[in-house]
Structures are given as structure tokens and as C-alpha cells.
XYZ file of N, CA and C in Angstrom:
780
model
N 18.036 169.750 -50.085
C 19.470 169.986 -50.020
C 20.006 169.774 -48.603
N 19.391 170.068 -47.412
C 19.769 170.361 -46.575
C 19.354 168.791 -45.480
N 18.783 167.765 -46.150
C 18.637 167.024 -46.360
C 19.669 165.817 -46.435
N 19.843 165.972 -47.631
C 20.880 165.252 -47.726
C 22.283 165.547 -47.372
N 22.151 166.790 -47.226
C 24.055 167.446 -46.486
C 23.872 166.507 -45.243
N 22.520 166.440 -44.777
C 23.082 166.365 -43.121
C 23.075 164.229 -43.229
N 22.396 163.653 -44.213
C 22.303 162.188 -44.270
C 23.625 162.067 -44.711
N 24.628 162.986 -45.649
C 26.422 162.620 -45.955
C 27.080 162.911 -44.853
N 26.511 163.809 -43.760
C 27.440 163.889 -42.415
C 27.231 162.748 -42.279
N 26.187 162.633 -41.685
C 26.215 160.545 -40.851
C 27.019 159.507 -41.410
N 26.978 159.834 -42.630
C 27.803 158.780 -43.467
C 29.380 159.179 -42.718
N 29.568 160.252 -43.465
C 30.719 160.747 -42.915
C 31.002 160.101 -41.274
N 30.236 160.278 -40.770
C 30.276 159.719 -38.665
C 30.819 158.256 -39.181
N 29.890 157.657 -39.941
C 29.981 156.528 -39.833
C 30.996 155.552 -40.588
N 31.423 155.994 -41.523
C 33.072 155.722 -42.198
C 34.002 156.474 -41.224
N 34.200 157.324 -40.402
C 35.049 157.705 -39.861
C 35.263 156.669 -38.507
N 33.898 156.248 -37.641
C 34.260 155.557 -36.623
C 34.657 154.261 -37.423
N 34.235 153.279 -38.773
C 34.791 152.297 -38.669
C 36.177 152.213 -39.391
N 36.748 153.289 -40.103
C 38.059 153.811 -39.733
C 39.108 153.669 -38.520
N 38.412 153.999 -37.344
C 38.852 154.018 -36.346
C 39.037 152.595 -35.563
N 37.565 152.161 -36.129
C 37.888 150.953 -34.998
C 38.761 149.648 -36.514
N 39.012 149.904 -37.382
C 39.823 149.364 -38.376
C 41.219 149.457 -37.953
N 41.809 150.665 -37.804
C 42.680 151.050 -37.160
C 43.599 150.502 -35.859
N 41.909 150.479 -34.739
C 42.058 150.180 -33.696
C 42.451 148.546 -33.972
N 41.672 147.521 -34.209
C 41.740 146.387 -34.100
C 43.036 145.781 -34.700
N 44.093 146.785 -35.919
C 45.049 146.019 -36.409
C 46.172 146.692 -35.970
N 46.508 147.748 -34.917
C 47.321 147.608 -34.105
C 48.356 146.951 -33.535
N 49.564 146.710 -33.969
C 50.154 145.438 -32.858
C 49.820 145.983 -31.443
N 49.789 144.522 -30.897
C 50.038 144.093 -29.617
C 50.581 144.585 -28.615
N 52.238 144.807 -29.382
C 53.274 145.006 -28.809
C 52.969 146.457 -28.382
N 52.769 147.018 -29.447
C 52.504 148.873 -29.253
C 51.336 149.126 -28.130
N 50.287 148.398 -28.182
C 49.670 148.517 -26.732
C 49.847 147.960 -25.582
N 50.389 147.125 -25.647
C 51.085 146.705 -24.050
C 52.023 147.354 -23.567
N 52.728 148.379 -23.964
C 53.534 149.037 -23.292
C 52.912 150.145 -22.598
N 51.329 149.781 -22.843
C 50.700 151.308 -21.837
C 49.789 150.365 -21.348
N 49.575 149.101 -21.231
C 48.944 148.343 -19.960
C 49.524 147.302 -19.270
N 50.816 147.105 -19.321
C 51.932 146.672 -19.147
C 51.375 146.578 -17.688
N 51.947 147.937 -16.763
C 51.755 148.008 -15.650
C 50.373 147.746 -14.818
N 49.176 148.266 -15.751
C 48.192 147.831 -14.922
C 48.187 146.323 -15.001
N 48.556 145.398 -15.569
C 48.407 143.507 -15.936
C 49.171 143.417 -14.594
N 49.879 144.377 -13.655
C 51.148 143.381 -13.087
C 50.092 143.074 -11.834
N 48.955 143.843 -11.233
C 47.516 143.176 -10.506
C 47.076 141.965 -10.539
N 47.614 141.174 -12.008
C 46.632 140.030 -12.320
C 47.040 138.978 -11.591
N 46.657 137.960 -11.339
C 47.129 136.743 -10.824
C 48.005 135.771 -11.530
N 48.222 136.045 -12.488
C 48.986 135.976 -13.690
C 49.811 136.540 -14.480
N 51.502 136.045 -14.844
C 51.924 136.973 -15.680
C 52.087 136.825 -16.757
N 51.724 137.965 -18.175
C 51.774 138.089 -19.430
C 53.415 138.301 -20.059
N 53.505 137.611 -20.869
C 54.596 138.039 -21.804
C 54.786 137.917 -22.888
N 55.565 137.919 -24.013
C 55.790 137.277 -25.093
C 54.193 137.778 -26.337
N 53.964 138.972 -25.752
C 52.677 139.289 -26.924
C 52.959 139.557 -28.223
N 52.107 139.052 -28.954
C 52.482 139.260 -30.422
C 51.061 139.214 -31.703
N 51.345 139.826 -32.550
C 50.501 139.705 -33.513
C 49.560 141.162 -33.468
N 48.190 141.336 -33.278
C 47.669 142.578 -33.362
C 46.536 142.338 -32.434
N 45.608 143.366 -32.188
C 44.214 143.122 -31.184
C 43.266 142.680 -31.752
N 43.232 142.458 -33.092
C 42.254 141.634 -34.074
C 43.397 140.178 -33.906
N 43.876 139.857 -34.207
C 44.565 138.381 -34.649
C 45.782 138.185 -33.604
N 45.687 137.826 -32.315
C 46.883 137.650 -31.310
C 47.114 136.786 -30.423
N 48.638 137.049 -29.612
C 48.468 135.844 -28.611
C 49.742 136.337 -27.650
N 49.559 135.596 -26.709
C 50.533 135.728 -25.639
C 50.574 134.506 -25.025
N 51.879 134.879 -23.944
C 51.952 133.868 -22.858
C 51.362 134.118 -21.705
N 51.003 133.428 -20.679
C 50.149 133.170 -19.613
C 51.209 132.332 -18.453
N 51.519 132.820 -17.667
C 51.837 132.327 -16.590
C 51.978 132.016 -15.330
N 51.774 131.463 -14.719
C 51.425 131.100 -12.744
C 52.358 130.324 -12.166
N 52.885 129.820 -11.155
C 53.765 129.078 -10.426
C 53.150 127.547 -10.458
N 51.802 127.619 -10.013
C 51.231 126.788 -10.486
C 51.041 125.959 -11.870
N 50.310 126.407 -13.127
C 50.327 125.995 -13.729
C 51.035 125.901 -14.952
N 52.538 126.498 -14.687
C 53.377 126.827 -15.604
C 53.236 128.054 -16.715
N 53.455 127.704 -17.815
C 53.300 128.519 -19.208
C 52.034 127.575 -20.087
N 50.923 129.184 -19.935
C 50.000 128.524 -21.001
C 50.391 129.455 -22.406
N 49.848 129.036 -23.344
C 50.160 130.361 -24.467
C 48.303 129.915 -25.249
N 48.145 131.487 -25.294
C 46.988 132.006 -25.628
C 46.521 132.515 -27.122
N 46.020 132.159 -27.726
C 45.501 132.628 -29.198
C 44.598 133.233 -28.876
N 44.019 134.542 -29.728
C 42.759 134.890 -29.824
C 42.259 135.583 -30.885
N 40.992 135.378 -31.407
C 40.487 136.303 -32.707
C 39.485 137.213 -32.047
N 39.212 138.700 -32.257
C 38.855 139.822 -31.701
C 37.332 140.113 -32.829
N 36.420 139.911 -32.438
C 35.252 140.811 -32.879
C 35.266 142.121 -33.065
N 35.655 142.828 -34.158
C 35.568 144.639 -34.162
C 34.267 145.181 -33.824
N 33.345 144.741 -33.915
C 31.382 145.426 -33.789
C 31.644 145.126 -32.144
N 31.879 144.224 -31.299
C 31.674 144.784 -30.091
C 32.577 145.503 -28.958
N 33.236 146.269 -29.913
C 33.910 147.094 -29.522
C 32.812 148.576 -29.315
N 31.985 148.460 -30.239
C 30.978 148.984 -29.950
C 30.522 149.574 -28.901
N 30.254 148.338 -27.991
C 29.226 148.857 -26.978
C 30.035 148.604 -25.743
N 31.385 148.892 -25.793
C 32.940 148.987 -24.821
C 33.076 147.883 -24.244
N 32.570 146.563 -25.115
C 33.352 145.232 -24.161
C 34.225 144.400 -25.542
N 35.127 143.876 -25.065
C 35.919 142.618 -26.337
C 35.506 141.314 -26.401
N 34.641 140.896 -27.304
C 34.331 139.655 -27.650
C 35.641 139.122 -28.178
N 35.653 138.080 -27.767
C 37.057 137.112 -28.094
C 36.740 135.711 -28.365
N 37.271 135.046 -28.925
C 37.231 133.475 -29.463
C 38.479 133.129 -28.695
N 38.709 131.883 -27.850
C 40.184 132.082 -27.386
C 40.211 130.287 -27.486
N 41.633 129.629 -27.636
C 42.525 128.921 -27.433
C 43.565 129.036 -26.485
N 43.761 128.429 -25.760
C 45.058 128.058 -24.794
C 45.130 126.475 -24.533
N 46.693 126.322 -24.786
C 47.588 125.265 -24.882
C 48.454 125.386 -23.807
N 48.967 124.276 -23.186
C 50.391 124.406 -22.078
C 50.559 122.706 -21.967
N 51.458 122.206 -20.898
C 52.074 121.387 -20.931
C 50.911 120.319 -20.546
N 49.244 120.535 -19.665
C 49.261 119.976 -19.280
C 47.571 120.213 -19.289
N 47.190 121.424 -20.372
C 45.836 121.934 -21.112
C 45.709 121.683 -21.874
N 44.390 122.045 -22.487
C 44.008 122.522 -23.830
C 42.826 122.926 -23.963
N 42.464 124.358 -24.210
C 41.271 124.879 -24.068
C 40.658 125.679 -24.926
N 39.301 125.543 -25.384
C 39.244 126.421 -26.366
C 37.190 127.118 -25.937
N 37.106 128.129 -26.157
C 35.648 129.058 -25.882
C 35.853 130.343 -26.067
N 34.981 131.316 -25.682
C 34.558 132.480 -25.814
C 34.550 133.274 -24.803
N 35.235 134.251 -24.695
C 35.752 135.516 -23.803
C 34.858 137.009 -23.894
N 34.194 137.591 -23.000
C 34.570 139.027 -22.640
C 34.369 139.718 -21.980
N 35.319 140.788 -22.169
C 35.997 141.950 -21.527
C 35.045 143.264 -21.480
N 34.155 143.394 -20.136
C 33.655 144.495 -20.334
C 34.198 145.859 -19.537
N 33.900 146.724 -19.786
C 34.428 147.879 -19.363
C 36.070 148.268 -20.091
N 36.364 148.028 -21.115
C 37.226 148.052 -21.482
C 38.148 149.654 -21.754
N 36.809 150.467 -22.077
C 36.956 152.014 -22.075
C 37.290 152.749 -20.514
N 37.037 152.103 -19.401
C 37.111 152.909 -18.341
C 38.245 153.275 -17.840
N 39.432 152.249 -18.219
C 40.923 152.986 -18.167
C 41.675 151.716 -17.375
N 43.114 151.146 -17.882
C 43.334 150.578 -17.240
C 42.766 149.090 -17.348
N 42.577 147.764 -16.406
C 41.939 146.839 -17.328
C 40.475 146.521 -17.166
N 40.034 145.782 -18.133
C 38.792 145.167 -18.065
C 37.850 145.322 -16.672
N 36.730 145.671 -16.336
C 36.056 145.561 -15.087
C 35.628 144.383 -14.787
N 34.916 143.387 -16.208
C 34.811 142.193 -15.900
C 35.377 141.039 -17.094
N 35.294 139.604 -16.613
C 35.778 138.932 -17.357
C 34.799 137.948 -17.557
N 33.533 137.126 -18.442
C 32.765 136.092 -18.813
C 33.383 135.605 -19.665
N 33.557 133.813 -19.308
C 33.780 132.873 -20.014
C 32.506 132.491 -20.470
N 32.261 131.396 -21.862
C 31.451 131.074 -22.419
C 31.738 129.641 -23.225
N 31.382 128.697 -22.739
C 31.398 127.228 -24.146
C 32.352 126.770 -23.840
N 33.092 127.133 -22.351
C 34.494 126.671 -22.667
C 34.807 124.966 -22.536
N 35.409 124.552 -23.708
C 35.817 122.963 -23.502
C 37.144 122.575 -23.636
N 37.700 121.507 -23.539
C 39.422 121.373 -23.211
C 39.156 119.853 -22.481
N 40.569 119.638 -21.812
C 40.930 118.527 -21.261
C 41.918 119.144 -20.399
N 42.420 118.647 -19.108
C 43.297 119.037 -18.194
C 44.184 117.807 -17.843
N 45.266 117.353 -17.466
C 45.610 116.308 -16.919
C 46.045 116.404 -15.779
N 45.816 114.910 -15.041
C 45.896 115.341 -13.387
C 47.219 116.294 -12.893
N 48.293 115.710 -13.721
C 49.398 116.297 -13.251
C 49.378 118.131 -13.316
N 49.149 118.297 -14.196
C 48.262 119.930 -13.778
C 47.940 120.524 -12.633
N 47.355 119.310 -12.298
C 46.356 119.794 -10.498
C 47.350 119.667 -9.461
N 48.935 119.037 -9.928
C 49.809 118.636 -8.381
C 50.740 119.579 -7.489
N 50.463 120.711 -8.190
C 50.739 121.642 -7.164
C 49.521 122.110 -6.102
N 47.955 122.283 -6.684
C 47.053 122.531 -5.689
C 47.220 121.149 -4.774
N 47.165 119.972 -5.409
C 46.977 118.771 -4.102
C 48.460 118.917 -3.303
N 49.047 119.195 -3.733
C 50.517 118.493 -3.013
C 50.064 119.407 -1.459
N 49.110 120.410 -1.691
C 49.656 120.977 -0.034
C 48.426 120.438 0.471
N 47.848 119.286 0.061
C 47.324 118.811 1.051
C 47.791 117.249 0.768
N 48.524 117.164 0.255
C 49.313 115.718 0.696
C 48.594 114.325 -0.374
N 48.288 115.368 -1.395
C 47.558 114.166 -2.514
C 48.286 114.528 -3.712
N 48.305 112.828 -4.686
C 48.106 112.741 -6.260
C 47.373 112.173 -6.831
N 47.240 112.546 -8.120
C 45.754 111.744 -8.686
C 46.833 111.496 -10.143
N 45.951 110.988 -11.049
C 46.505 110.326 -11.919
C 45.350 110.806 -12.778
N 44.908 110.274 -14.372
C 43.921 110.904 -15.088
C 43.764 111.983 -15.543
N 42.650 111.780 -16.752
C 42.859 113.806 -17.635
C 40.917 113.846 -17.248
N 41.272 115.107 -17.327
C 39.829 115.940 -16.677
C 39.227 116.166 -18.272
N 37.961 116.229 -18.806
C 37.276 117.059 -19.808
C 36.024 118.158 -19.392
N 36.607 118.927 -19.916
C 35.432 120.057 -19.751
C 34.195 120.081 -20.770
N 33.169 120.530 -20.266
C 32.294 120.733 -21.489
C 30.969 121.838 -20.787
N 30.804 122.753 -21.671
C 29.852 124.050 -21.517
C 30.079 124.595 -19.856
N 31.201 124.939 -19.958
C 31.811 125.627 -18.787
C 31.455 127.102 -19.007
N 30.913 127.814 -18.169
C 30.656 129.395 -18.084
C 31.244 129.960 -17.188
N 31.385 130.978 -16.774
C 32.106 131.548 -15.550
C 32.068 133.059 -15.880
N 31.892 134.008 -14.895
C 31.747 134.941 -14.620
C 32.854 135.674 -13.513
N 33.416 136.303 -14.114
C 35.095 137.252 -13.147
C 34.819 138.609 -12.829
N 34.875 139.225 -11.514
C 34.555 140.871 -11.619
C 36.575 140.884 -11.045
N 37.260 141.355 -12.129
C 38.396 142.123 -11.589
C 38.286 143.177 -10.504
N 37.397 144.199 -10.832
C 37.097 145.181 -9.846
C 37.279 144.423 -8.397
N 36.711 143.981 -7.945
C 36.838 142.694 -6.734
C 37.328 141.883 -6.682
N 37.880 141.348 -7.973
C 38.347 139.941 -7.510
C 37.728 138.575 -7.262
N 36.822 138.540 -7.668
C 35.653 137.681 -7.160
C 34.793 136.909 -8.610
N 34.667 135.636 -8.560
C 33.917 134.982 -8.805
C 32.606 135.196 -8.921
N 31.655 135.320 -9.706
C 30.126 135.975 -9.455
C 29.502 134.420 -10.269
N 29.651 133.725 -11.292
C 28.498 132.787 -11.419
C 30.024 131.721 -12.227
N 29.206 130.835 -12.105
C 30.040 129.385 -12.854
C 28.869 128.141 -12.730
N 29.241 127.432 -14.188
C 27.988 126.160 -14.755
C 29.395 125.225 -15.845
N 28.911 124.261 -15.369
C 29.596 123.559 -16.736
C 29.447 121.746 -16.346
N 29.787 120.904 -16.991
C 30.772 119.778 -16.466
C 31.798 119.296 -16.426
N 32.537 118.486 -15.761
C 33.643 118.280 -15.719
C 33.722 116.245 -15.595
N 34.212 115.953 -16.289
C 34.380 114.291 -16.281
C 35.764 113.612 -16.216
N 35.856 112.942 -15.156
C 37.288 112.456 -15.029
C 37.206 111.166 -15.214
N 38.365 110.269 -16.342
C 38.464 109.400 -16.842
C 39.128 108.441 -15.879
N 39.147 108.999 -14.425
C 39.537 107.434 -13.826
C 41.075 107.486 -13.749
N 41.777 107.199 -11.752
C 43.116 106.797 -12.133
C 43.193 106.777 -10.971
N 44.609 106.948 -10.956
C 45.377 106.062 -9.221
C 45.686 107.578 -8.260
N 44.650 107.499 -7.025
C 44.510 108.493 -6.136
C 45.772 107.850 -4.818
N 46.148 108.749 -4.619
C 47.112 108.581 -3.001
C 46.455 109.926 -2.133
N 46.246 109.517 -0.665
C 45.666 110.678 -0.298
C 45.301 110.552 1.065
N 45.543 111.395 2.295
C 45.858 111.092 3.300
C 44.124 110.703 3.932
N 43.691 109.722 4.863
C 42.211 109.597 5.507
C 42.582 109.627 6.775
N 42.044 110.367 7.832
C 42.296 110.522 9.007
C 43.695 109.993 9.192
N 43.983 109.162 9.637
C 45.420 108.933 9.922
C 46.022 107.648 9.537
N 45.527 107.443 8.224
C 46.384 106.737 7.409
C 46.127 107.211 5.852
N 46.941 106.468 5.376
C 47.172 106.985 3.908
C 46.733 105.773 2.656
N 45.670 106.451 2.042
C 45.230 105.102 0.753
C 45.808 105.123 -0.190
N 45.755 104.201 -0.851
C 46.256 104.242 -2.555
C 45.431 103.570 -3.235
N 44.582 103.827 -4.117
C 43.057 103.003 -5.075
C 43.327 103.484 -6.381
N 42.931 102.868 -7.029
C 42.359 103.346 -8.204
C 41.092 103.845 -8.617
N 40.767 104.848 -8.993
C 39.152 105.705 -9.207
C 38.779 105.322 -10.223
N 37.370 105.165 -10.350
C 36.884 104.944 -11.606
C 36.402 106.391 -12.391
N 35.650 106.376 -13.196
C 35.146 107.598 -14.103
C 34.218 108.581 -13.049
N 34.174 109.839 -13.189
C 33.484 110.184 -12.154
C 32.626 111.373 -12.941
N 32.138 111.820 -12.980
C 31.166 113.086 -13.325
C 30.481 114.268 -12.415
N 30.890 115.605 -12.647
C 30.742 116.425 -11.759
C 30.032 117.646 -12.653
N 29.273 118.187 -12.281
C 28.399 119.317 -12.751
C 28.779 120.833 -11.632
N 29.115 121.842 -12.229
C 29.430 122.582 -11.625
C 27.728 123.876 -11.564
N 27.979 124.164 -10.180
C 26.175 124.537 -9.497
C 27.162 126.006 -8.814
N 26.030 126.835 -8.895
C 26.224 127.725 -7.946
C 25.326 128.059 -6.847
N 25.873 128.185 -5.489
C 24.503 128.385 -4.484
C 24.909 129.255 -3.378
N 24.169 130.460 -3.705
C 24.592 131.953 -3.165
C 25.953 132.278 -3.239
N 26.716 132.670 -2.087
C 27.625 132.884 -2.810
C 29.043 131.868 -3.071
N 28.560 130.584 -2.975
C 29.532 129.824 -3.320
C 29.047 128.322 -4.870
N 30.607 128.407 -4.925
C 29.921 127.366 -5.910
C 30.697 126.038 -5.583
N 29.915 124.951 -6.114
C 29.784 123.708 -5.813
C 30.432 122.815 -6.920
N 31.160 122.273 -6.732
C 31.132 120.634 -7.821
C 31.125 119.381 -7.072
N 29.432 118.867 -6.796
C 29.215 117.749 -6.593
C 29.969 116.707 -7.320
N 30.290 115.874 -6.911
C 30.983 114.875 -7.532
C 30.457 113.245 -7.540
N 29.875 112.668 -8.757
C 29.359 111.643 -8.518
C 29.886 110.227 -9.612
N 29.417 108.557 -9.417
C 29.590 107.812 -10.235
C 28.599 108.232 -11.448
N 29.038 107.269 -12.342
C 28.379 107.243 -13.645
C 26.966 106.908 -13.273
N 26.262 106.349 -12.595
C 25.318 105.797 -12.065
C 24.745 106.743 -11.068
N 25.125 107.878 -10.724
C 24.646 108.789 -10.314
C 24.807 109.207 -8.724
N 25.670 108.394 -8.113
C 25.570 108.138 -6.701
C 27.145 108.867 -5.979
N 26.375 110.507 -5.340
C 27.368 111.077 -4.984
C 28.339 110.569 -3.848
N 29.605 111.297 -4.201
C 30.828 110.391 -3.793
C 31.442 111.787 -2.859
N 31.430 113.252 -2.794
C 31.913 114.295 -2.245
C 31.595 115.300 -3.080
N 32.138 116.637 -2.838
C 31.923 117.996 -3.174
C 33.358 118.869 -3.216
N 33.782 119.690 -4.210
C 34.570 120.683 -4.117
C 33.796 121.761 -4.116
N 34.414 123.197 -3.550
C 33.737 124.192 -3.333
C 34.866 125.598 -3.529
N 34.185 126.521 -4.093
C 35.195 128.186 -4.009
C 34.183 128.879 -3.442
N 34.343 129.593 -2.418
C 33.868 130.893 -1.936
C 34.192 131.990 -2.457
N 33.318 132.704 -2.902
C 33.575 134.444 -2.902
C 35.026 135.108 -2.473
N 35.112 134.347 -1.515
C 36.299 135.197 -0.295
C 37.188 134.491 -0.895
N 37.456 133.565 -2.179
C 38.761 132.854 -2.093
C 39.125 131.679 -1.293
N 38.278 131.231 -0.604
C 38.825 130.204 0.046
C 37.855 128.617 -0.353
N 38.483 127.704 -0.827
C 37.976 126.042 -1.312
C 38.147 125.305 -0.764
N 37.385 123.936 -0.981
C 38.186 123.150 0.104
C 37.150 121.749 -1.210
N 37.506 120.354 0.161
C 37.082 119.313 -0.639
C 36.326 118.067 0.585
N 35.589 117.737 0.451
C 34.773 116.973 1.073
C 34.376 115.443 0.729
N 34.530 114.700 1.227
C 34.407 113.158 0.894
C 33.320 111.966 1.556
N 32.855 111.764 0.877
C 31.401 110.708 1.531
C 32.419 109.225 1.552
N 31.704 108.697 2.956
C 32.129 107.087 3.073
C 31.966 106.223 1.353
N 30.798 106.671 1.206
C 30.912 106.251 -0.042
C 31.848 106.061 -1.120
N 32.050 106.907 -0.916
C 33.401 107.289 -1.923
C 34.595 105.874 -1.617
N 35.008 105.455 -0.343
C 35.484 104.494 0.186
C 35.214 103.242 -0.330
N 33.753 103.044 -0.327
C 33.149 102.139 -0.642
C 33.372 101.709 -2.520
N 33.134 103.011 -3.069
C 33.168 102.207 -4.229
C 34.864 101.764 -4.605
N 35.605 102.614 -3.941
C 37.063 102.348 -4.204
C 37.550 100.968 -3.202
N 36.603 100.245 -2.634
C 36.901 99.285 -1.661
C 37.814 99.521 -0.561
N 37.640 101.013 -0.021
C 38.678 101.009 0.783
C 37.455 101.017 2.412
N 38.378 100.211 3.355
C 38.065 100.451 4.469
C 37.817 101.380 5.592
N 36.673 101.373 6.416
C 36.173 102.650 7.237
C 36.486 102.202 8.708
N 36.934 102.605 10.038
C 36.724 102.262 11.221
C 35.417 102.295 11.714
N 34.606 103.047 11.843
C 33.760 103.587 12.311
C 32.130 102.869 11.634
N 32.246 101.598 12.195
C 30.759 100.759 11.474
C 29.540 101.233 11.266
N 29.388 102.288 12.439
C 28.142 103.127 12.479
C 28.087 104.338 11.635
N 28.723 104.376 10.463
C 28.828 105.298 9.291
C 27.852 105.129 8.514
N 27.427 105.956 7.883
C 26.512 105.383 6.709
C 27.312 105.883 5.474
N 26.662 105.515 3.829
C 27.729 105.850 2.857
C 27.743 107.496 3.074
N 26.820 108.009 3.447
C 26.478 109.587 3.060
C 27.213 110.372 4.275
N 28.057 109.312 5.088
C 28.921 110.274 6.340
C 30.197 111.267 5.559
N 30.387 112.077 6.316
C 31.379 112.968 5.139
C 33.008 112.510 6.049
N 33.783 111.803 5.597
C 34.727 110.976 6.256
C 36.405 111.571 5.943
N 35.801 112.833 5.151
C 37.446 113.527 5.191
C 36.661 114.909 4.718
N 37.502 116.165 5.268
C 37.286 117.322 4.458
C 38.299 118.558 5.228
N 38.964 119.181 4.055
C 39.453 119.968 4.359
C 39.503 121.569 3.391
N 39.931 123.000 3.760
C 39.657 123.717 3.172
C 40.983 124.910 2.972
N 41.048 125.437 1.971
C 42.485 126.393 2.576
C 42.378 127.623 1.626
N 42.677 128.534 1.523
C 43.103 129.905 0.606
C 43.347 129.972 -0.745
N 42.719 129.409 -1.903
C 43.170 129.221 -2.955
C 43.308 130.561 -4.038
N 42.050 131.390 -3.488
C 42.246 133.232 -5.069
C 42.846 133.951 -3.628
């Protein structure tokens, strides 16, 4: 008897929490953002326009930079479980399109997320996207970017970047862009870049189809990137070098500035 009273409590535990998290997950949106409203206004980004529920939702996404993205997402209820949000996510904007796997751990500790892991993420970007980061260094590019098995790792708590892997392939287009003290205009061919991490910074070597690196982009921990360019790079775009005693592997432009 006493037996089974106590195996119908558990039951009881256990229809009651998925009650709860039933509950929890079909919630609108709307009704919980008005109590994390204020902690989001931290983000580097602003939210608006939320709608739908914490199982089935979406919002807007916005930066100065990259305009208005708008965000879909479908919510896993089981890992709510163990206090992080598994998410499936989509985002669209004028000049994206992205789609992978999100989450949010620490979600119970109050306030937002402690961390943020991306997963699978793939999409396409187009250059014009990128012309607010180049314009302050005096470049345009032309061409759409594709992503493929992009990972990334976010600690909000800090602010900081902790791991990133993926590739990135650019289909080639018309670069303008200042070289010591004159200014080129070429056309790029296809380029392929693998994103590496090494201590605490990470890397996107940048090379031809044929394998033969051309420069490097880089993010530090601290927020600050920059971009680096091999003679080479010159070379395959046929553009001219002063300096005869260069070899392709001389680094013939690089600069760096404050980007998180």
C-alpha cells in the first residue's frame, strides 16, 4: 500500500511539472517581455515587435549596422529541463538569411541568458550587408558570402566570444579599397575561408580555391578585429606592388579597430 501511495506521488511530481512546463512554453511572448524588456536593453541589439508564444515565436532584431533582421524560432520543452533553451532559429533581413540551432544557458538565474551557443548555422550574407563595417575603413566589396557548419560560443556575462568553427565562401566580386597610398579597384575571384580559433583570438584565414592564402581576418576577446593582406592577394587580382623585394607571403596592408 504504502508502496504504491508513494509511486502515485511521483506520478503526481511528474504530471504536475509537465503541466508546468506546458504552461510555461505556450505563454505569449508578449506577456513575458514585459518583465525582460529592461534587462534586453544591455544587448547589442534591439528587440521589438515579439509575437507568438515561447514554444512557437519571433521577433525583430535590430543594429545600426545591419538594419532589421526578423527572427523565427521553435522552442524544445525537455530542455528546459536542465535550465538552458534549445532553439531551432531562422533569421531573414534585407541582406541575410540564416537558419541553425541556438542555446540559452542559465536561463533560471534571473534576468538574461548567461550564455549563448550557436550550432549548424548556414545562410548567405550579401556584401552590401558588410558596408557599414568597411566604409570606416574606406572599402566596398560586391558578392554574397555562404556559410556552412558555423559554431560559436557567446558568454553574455562578459561579453566575450569563447570558441567559433565554420566556413565561409565568397562567390567573387568588385573590391575598391585603399593600399598604402593609392586606391585599387579589381575584381575577386571565389575565395574560401575556414574559421580557427587560437587562444584567445579567432582567425579567418582566407584563401584561393587552390588553396593559396591571400590574408586573415581576426576578433579578439577584447573586441577589437582587424584585416590583413598578403602581396599575394595583389598578385592574383593583377594588381601592382612597389616594393620588388616582396615576396607573395609579405603582409602589404593591415589594419585593426573596435568592433564588440
Amino acid at each position: 500500500m504504502l508502496r504504491a501511495t508513494w509511486a502515485a506521488k511521483w506520478y503526481l511530481i511528474l504530471g504536475l511539472l509537465a503541466f508546468l512546463i506546458i504552461l510555461l512554453v505556450n505563454t505569449p511572448i508578449h506577456f513575458v517581455w514585459q518583465y525582460v524588456e529592461r534587462s534586453a536593453s544591455g544587448l547589442p541589439v534591439r528587440i521589438s515587435q515579439p509575437a507568438g508564444t515561447l514554444w512557437d515565436g519571433q521577433a525583430r532584431l535590430m543594429t545600426p549596422q545591419s538594419g532589421n533582421i526578423d527572427v523565427h524560432w521553435t522552442l524544445s520543452p525537455l530542455s528546459l529541463l536542465t535550465g538552458t533553451a534549445a532553439l531551432n532559429l531562422v533569421a531573414s533581413g534585407e541582406h541575410l538569411n540564416l537558419e541553425g540551432e541556438a542555446r540559452a544557458g542559465g536561463i533560471f538565474s534571473g534576468g538574461l541568458p548567461e550564455t549563448i551557443a550557436v550550432s549548424g548555422l548556414s545562410g548567405f550574407l550579401d556584401g552590401e550587408g558588410l558596408s557599414p563595417y568597411l566604409m570606416s575603413v574606406q572599402t566596398t566589396l560586391t558578392g554574397d558570402f555562404t556559410l556552412s557548419g558555423v559554431n560559436a560560443d557567446f558568454s553574455l556575462a562578459d561579453k566575450s566570444l569563447n570558441s567559433a568553427s565554420g566556413q565561409l565562401v565568397y562567390s567573387g566580386g568588385r573590391l575598391e579599397a585603399p593600399v598604402q597610398r593609392q586606391r585599387i579597384s579589381t575584381d575577386l575571384p571565389m575565395l574560401i575561408a575556414d574559421v580557427v580559433t587560437e587562444g584567445d583570438r579567432f582567425l579567418v584565414p582566407v584563401k584561393t580555391e587552390e588553396g593559396q592564402p591571400l590574408g586573415e581576418l581576426f576578433l579578439q576577446n577584447d573586441g577589437w578585429g582587424g584585416v590583413s593582406v598578403l602581396k599575394r592577394a595583389l598578385d592574383v587580382v593583377g594588381q601592382p606592388w612597389p616594393d620588388k623585394q616582396a615576396t607573395a607571403d609579405t603582409v602589404v596592408f593591415e589594419v585593426s579597430q573596435k568592433i564588440l
